[in-house]
Amino acid sequence: MSQRIPEFQRMQKLIHGFSLLEMALALVILSMMMGWLMTPLRVQNGLHKYQQTDQRLTQAQQALLGHAIIYHYLPCPDADQPPDGWENVLANQTCTIDEGILPWLQLGVAATDAWGRFFRYRADSTFTHHAQWFAISAAESASNIQVTGEAGAVTSIPSRPGAIILSHGENGLGGIQSVSGGQTYAMSAPVHPDEQENADGDLVFVDKAQQQTGGAVFDDRLVMLSPKLLIQQMVQAQRLP
Ligand SMILES: [Ca+2]
Ligand SMILES: [Ca+2]
């Protein structure tokens, strides 16, 4: 009996030793597995945000069509700082600005992309005049908005979009951060030349796949509103001709 007790203690020590070693091994394996798992999760999460943003852009595009059917014109951009979600119109029934923030409250859509930044919105003045409603004959060649694709190829000719809605993507460069505590936060200027094109407030925009050139990333997302689609929807709803 006296010999069995130390033996039992030795066994107990051995078991404790094993469990500590096992635990350490298990932790190492677990942390490695977490590392392997987290990377695809991060990628998945990033992808999900792009999908969510694309979905919101499509909804905003649909809401623009709905707005045109109800009111016979596209809404003006929101020119307020900070933006309040409603268009800004001058006394002469034209827009305060041609390019600004998508008036999300007026359209009843999400205020921001999946990264919490407002959508950039430009609409051609032919379609936003609140008193002179556009005609089918004028709509086709009215717009001067131009969208180029890969390697500068123009994708929007012959039918130039009546409006575009743009998300500045994951990097958000050139965009406006959403309001927090009554304050808006402007993002830094873009580095990629095509992102600069999307943030410079002129009539030219770029819509292409994600691209990284050195340290410069292009990750913007854009939807166009074709005048043909606009007219087709308005004719179908008997709002034109
Ligand atoms: Ca971007
Ligand atoms: Ca531009």
mmCIF file of C-alpha atoms and ligand atoms in Angstrom:
data_model
loop_
_atom_site.group_PDB
_atom_site.id
_atom_site.type_symbol
_atom_site.label_atom_id
_atom_site.label_comp_id
_atom_site.label_asym_id
_atom_site.label_seq_id
_atom_site.Cartn_x
_atom_site.Cartn_y
_atom_site.Cartn_z
ATOM 1 C CA MET A 1 0.000 0.000 0.000
ATOM 2 C CA SER A 2 2.772 2.390 0.982
ATOM 3 C CA GLN A 3 4.413 1.819 -2.436
ATOM 4 C CA ARG A 4 1.155 2.335 -4.381
ATOM 5 C CA ILE A 5 0.547 5.868 -3.078
ATOM 6 C CA PRO A 6 3.729 7.458 -4.572
ATOM 7 C CA GLU A 7 3.026 5.565 -7.797
ATOM 8 C CA PHE A 8 -0.467 6.974 -7.858
ATOM 9 C CA GLN A 9 0.920 10.492 -7.269
ATOM 10 C CA ARG A 10 3.442 9.978 -10.074
ATOM 11 C CA MET A 11 0.623 8.971 -12.421
ATOM 12 C CA GLN A 12 -1.393 11.980 -11.360
ATOM 13 C CA LYS A 13 1.579 14.277 -12.088
ATOM 14 C CA LEU A 14 2.019 12.614 -15.467
ATOM 15 C CA ILE A 15 -1.646 13.115 -16.286
ATOM 16 C CA HIS A 16 -1.425 16.783 -15.229
ATOM 17 C CA GLY A 17 1.705 17.181 -17.312
ATOM 18 C CA PHE A 18 -0.038 15.663 -20.311
ATOM 19 C CA SER A 19 -3.078 17.827 -19.989
ATOM 20 C CA LEU A 20 -0.989 21.005 -19.816
ATOM 21 C CA LEU A 21 1.009 19.947 -22.850
ATOM 22 C CA GLU A 22 -2.182 18.952 -24.632
ATOM 23 C CA MET A 23 -3.817 22.198 -23.715
ATOM 24 C CA ALA A 24 -0.853 24.186 -25.031
ATOM 25 C CA LEU A 25 -0.926 22.175 -28.266
ATOM 26 C CA ALA A 26 -4.668 22.600 -28.575
ATOM 27 C CA LEU A 27 -4.275 26.357 -28.116
ATOM 28 C CA VAL A 28 -1.599 26.547 -30.779
ATOM 29 C CA ILE A 29 -3.753 24.539 -33.212
ATOM 30 C CA LEU A 30 -6.820 26.619 -32.347
ATOM 31 C CA SER A 31 -5.033 29.907 -32.903
ATOM 32 C CA MET A 32 -3.727 28.619 -36.252
ATOM 33 C CA MET A 33 -7.226 27.529 -37.244
ATOM 34 C CA MET A 34 -8.638 30.893 -36.185
ATOM 35 C CA GLY A 35 -6.041 32.564 -38.382
ATOM 36 C CA TRP A 36 -7.020 30.402 -41.344
ATOM 37 C CA LEU A 37 -10.698 30.976 -40.688
ATOM 38 C CA MET A 38 -10.464 34.715 -40.068
ATOM 39 C CA THR A 39 -8.856 35.489 -43.431
ATOM 40 C CA PRO A 40 -11.730 34.085 -45.538
ATOM 41 C CA LEU A 41 -14.162 35.670 -43.069
ATOM 42 C CA ARG A 42 -12.552 39.044 -43.630
ATOM 43 C CA VAL A 43 -12.700 38.519 -47.392
ATOM 44 C CA GLN A 44 -16.321 37.359 -47.100
ATOM 45 C CA ASN A 45 -17.211 40.380 -45.001
ATOM 46 C CA GLY A 46 -15.596 42.680 -47.568
ATOM 47 C CA LEU A 47 -17.487 40.945 -50.376
ATOM 48 C CA HIS A 48 -20.727 41.173 -48.438
ATOM 49 C CA LYS A 49 -20.284 44.937 -48.113
ATOM 50 C CA TYR A 50 -19.798 45.296 -51.861
ATOM 51 C CA GLN A 51 -22.925 43.196 -52.478
ATOM 52 C CA GLN A 52 -24.857 45.289 -49.971
ATOM 53 C CA THR A 53 -23.628 48.486 -51.637
ATOM 54 C CA ASP A 54 -24.536 47.202 -55.119
ATOM 55 C CA GLN A 55 -27.991 46.310 -53.812
ATOM 56 C CA ARG A 56 -28.453 49.813 -52.357
ATOM 57 C CA LEU A 57 -27.280 51.385 -55.619
ATOM 58 C CA THR A 58 -29.833 49.338 -57.573
ATOM 59 C CA GLN A 59 -32.566 50.291 -55.119
ATOM 60 C CA ALA A 60 -31.618 53.958 -55.478
ATOM 61 C CA GLN A 61 -31.735 53.601 -59.275
ATOM 62 C CA GLN A 62 -35.222 52.059 -59.019
ATOM 63 C CA ALA A 63 -36.311 54.846 -56.683
ATOM 64 C CA LEU A 64 -35.147 57.445 -59.224
ATOM 65 C CA LEU A 65 -37.393 55.775 -61.826
ATOM 66 C CA GLY A 66 -40.278 55.800 -59.350
ATOM 67 C CA HIS A 67 -39.675 59.456 -58.579
ATOM 68 C CA ALA A 68 -39.686 60.343 -62.290
ATOM 69 C CA ILE A 69 -42.954 58.445 -62.789
ATOM 70 C CA ILE A 70 -44.626 60.277 -59.891
ATOM 71 C CA TYR A 71 -43.256 63.802 -60.460
ATOM 72 C CA HIS A 72 -42.149 63.726 -64.118
ATOM 73 C CA TYR A 73 -38.568 64.744 -63.225
ATOM 74 C CA LEU A 74 -35.553 63.388 -61.383
ATOM 75 C CA PRO A 75 -34.804 64.885 -57.973
ATOM 76 C CA CYS A 76 -32.020 67.421 -57.600
ATOM 77 C CA PRO A 77 -28.933 66.506 -55.575
ATOM 78 C CA ASP A 78 -28.815 67.361 -51.900
ATOM 79 C CA ALA A 79 -26.520 70.388 -51.627
ATOM 80 C CA ASP A 80 -26.691 70.912 -47.877
ATOM 81 C CA GLN A 81 -23.721 70.558 -45.554
ATOM 82 C CA PRO A 82 -24.278 68.410 -43.675
ATOM 83 C CA PRO A 83 -26.688 66.765 -46.125
ATOM 84 C CA ASP A 84 -30.278 66.402 -44.909
ATOM 85 C CA GLY A 85 -31.489 63.813 -47.441
ATOM 86 C CA TRP A 86 -33.642 66.271 -49.404
ATOM 87 C CA GLU A 87 -32.990 67.932 -52.763
ATOM 88 C CA ASN A 88 -32.028 71.599 -53.097
ATOM 89 C CA VAL A 89 -33.984 73.520 -55.724
ATOM 90 C CA LEU A 90 -33.661 77.171 -56.772
ATOM 91 C CA ALA A 91 -36.600 79.546 -57.144
ATOM 92 C CA ASN A 92 -36.466 79.113 -60.945
ATOM 93 C CA GLN A 93 -37.156 75.369 -60.459
ATOM 94 C CA THR A 94 -33.669 74.231 -61.424
ATOM 95 C CA CYS A 95 -31.191 72.439 -59.168
ATOM 96 C CA THR A 96 -28.867 74.314 -56.843
ATOM 97 C CA ILE A 97 -26.098 71.967 -58.007
ATOM 98 C CA ASP A 98 -25.914 69.241 -60.669
ATOM 99 C CA GLU A 99 -23.770 66.983 -58.501
ATOM 100 C CA GLY A 100 -24.058 66.390 -54.790
ATOM 101 C CA ILE A 101 -25.425 63.844 -52.362
ATOM 102 C CA LEU A 102 -28.245 61.461 -53.321
ATOM 103 C CA PRO A 103 -31.393 62.800 -51.587
ATOM 104 C CA TRP A 104 -32.014 59.557 -49.761
ATOM 105 C CA LEU A 105 -34.933 60.617 -47.582
ATOM 106 C CA GLN A 106 -36.819 61.985 -50.556
ATOM 107 C CA LEU A 107 -36.255 58.703 -52.411
ATOM 108 C CA GLY A 108 -36.912 56.523 -49.377
ATOM 109 C CA VAL A 109 -33.669 54.553 -49.725
ATOM 110 C CA ALA A 110 -30.593 53.833 -47.597
ATOM 111 C CA ALA A 111 -28.615 56.982 -46.789
ATOM 112 C CA THR A 112 -25.196 55.474 -47.256
ATOM 113 C CA ASP A 113 -23.245 52.634 -48.803
ATOM 114 C CA ALA A 114 -22.221 49.674 -46.627
ATOM 115 C CA TRP A 115 -19.232 51.662 -45.318
ATOM 116 C CA GLY A 116 -21.403 54.491 -43.968
ATOM 117 C CA ARG A 117 -20.699 57.063 -46.678
ATOM 118 C CA PHE A 118 -23.277 59.056 -48.606
ATOM 119 C CA PHE A 119 -23.859 58.296 -52.277
ATOM 120 C CA ARG A 120 -22.609 60.786 -54.839
ATOM 121 C CA TYR A 121 -25.345 61.708 -57.335
ATOM 122 C CA ARG A 122 -25.279 63.648 -60.594
ATOM 123 C CA ALA A 123 -28.323 64.191 -62.775
ATOM 124 C CA ASP A 124 -28.487 66.001 -66.091
ATOM 125 C CA SER A 125 -30.391 69.278 -65.895
ATOM 126 C CA THR A 126 -32.748 68.183 -68.722
ATOM 127 C CA PHE A 127 -34.222 65.593 -66.382
ATOM 128 C CA THR A 128 -34.238 67.599 -63.157
ATOM 129 C CA HIS A 129 -36.046 70.773 -64.241
ATOM 130 C CA HIS A 130 -39.084 70.870 -61.975
ATOM 131 C CA ALA A 131 -41.262 72.986 -64.309
ATOM 132 C CA GLN A 132 -40.148 72.098 -67.866
ATOM 133 C CA TRP A 133 -40.821 68.412 -68.153
ATOM 134 C CA PHE A 134 -38.602 66.522 -70.530
ATOM 135 C CA ALA A 135 -39.935 65.104 -73.787
ATOM 136 C CA ILE A 136 -39.059 61.783 -75.425
ATOM 137 C CA SER A 137 -37.452 63.590 -78.351
ATOM 138 C CA ALA A 138 -35.134 65.537 -76.058
ATOM 139 C CA ALA A 139 -34.206 62.756 -73.689
ATOM 140 C CA GLU A 140 -31.972 60.605 -75.889
ATOM 141 C CA SER A 141 -29.275 63.150 -76.621
ATOM 142 C CA ALA A 142 -29.834 65.498 -73.723
ATOM 143 C CA SER A 143 -27.269 64.387 -71.221
ATOM 144 C CA ASN A 144 -23.599 65.313 -71.232
ATOM 145 C CA ILE A 145 -22.695 62.816 -68.523
ATOM 146 C CA GLN A 146 -20.074 60.393 -69.775
ATOM 147 C CA VAL A 147 -19.076 57.080 -68.228
ATOM 148 C CA THR A 148 -15.901 55.323 -69.306
ATOM 149 C CA GLY A 149 -14.956 51.711 -68.598
ATOM 150 C CA GLU A 150 -11.751 49.688 -68.749
ATOM 151 C CA ALA A 151 -8.799 51.531 -70.279
ATOM 152 C CA GLY A 152 -10.860 54.656 -70.867
ATOM 153 C CA ALA A 153 -13.329 53.045 -73.286
ATOM 154 C CA VAL A 154 -16.540 55.022 -73.323
ATOM 155 C CA THR A 155 -19.338 52.733 -72.188
ATOM 156 C CA SER A 156 -22.126 55.261 -72.086
ATOM 157 C CA ILE A 157 -22.327 56.217 -75.777
ATOM 158 C CA PRO A 158 -24.644 56.576 -77.624
ATOM 159 C CA SER A 159 -27.069 56.698 -74.740
ATOM 160 C CA ARG A 160 -25.526 58.942 -72.129
ATOM 161 C CA PRO A 161 -26.949 58.395 -68.677
ATOM 162 C CA GLY A 162 -29.524 60.844 -67.395
ATOM 163 C CA ALA A 163 -28.047 60.341 -63.942
ATOM 164 C CA ILE A 164 -25.388 58.373 -62.096
ATOM 165 C CA ILE A 165 -25.167 57.218 -58.494
ATOM 166 C CA LEU A 166 -21.751 56.441 -57.104
ATOM 167 C CA SER A 167 -20.267 54.801 -54.034
ATOM 168 C CA HIS A 168 -16.625 55.603 -53.349
ATOM 169 C CA GLY A 169 -16.109 51.970 -52.335
ATOM 170 C CA GLU A 170 -14.325 50.465 -49.398
ATOM 171 C CA ASN A 171 -11.516 53.049 -49.339
ATOM 172 C CA GLY A 172 -14.101 55.846 -49.517
ATOM 173 C CA LEU A 173 -11.524 58.251 -50.936
ATOM 174 C CA GLY A 174 -13.180 61.359 -52.322
ATOM 175 C CA GLY A 175 -16.421 60.571 -50.530
ATOM 176 C CA ILE A 176 -18.279 62.086 -47.642
ATOM 177 C CA GLN A 177 -18.525 60.095 -44.454
ATOM 178 C CA SER A 178 -22.018 59.897 -43.022
ATOM 179 C CA VAL A 179 -23.143 62.224 -40.270
ATOM 180 C CA SER A 180 -22.092 61.387 -36.753
ATOM 181 C CA GLY A 181 -23.159 63.673 -33.940
ATOM 182 C CA GLY A 182 -24.381 66.261 -36.446
ATOM 183 C CA GLN A 183 -20.989 66.402 -38.164
ATOM 184 C CA THR A 184 -19.969 65.154 -41.587
ATOM 185 C CA TYR A 185 -16.512 63.886 -42.258
ATOM 186 C CA ALA A 186 -14.972 64.414 -45.658
ATOM 187 C CA MET A 187 -12.664 61.616 -46.753
ATOM 188 C CA SER A 188 -9.133 62.156 -48.064
ATOM 189 C CA ALA A 189 -8.568 62.782 -51.765
ATOM 190 C CA PRO A 190 -8.268 59.731 -54.043
ATOM 191 C CA VAL A 191 -4.885 58.530 -55.334
ATOM 192 C CA HIS A 192 -5.919 56.361 -58.315
ATOM 193 C CA PRO A 193 -6.476 58.579 -61.403
ATOM 194 C CA ASP A 194 -9.854 56.928 -62.128
ATOM 195 C CA GLU A 195 -10.975 57.527 -58.537
ATOM 196 C CA GLN A 196 -9.857 61.148 -58.933
ATOM 197 C CA GLU A 197 -12.058 61.290 -62.036
ATOM 198 C CA ASN A 198 -15.040 60.126 -59.985
ATOM 199 C CA ALA A 199 -14.496 62.734 -57.288
ATOM 200 C CA ASP A 200 -13.671 65.850 -59.346
ATOM 201 C CA GLY A 201 -17.266 67.000 -59.823
ATOM 202 C CA ASP A 202 -17.162 67.099 -63.641
ATOM 203 C CA LEU A 203 -19.214 65.229 -66.239
ATOM 204 C CA VAL A 204 -16.870 62.247 -66.643
ATOM 205 C CA PHE A 205 -17.049 59.104 -64.494
ATOM 206 C CA VAL A 206 -15.322 55.737 -64.515
ATOM 207 C CA ASP A 207 -17.076 52.407 -64.012
ATOM 208 C CA LYS A 208 -14.781 49.397 -64.061
ATOM 209 C CA ALA A 209 -13.584 46.400 -62.053
ATOM 210 C CA GLN A 210 -11.501 46.807 -58.918
ATOM 211 C CA GLN A 211 -7.895 47.551 -59.661
ATOM 212 C CA GLN A 212 -4.694 48.100 -57.743
ATOM 213 C CA THR A 213 -1.808 49.924 -59.386
ATOM 214 C CA GLY A 214 1.044 50.218 -56.944
ATOM 215 C CA GLY A 215 -0.402 51.913 -53.887
ATOM 216 C CA ALA A 216 -3.375 53.300 -55.820
ATOM 217 C CA VAL A 217 -6.648 51.398 -55.563
ATOM 218 C CA PHE A 218 -9.782 51.734 -57.664
ATOM 219 C CA ASP A 219 -12.794 50.307 -55.826
ATOM 220 C CA ASP A 220 -15.657 52.669 -56.716
ATOM 221 C CA ARG A 221 -19.133 51.383 -57.602
ATOM 222 C CA LEU A 222 -21.454 53.139 -60.023
ATOM 223 C CA VAL A 223 -24.906 52.752 -61.525
ATOM 224 C CA MET A 224 -26.179 54.677 -64.519
ATOM 225 C CA LEU A 225 -29.726 55.630 -65.282
ATOM 226 C CA SER A 226 -30.174 55.188 -69.014
ATOM 227 C CA PRO A 227 -32.602 57.674 -70.629
ATOM 228 C CA LYS A 228 -34.006 54.711 -72.575
ATOM 229 C CA LEU A 229 -34.884 52.885 -69.374
ATOM 230 C CA LEU A 230 -36.315 56.075 -67.903
ATOM 231 C CA ILE A 231 -38.501 56.679 -70.966
ATOM 232 C CA GLN A 232 -39.564 53.059 -71.240
ATOM 233 C CA GLN A 233 -40.705 53.079 -67.607
ATOM 234 C CA MET A 234 -42.520 56.397 -67.968
ATOM 235 C CA VAL A 235 -44.316 55.325 -71.144
ATOM 236 C CA GLN A 236 -45.304 52.055 -69.455
ATOM 237 C CA ALA A 237 -46.684 54.051 -66.509
ATOM 238 C CA GLN A 238 -48.511 56.311 -69.032
ATOM 239 C CA ARG A 239 -46.570 59.385 -67.877
ATOM 240 C CA LEU A 240 -45.108 59.881 -71.355
ATOM 241 C CA PRO A 241 -45.589 60.946 -74.125
HETATM 242 CA CA CA B 1 -12.837 54.317 -53.924
HETATM 243 CA CA CA B 2 -15.182 63.346 -63.108
#
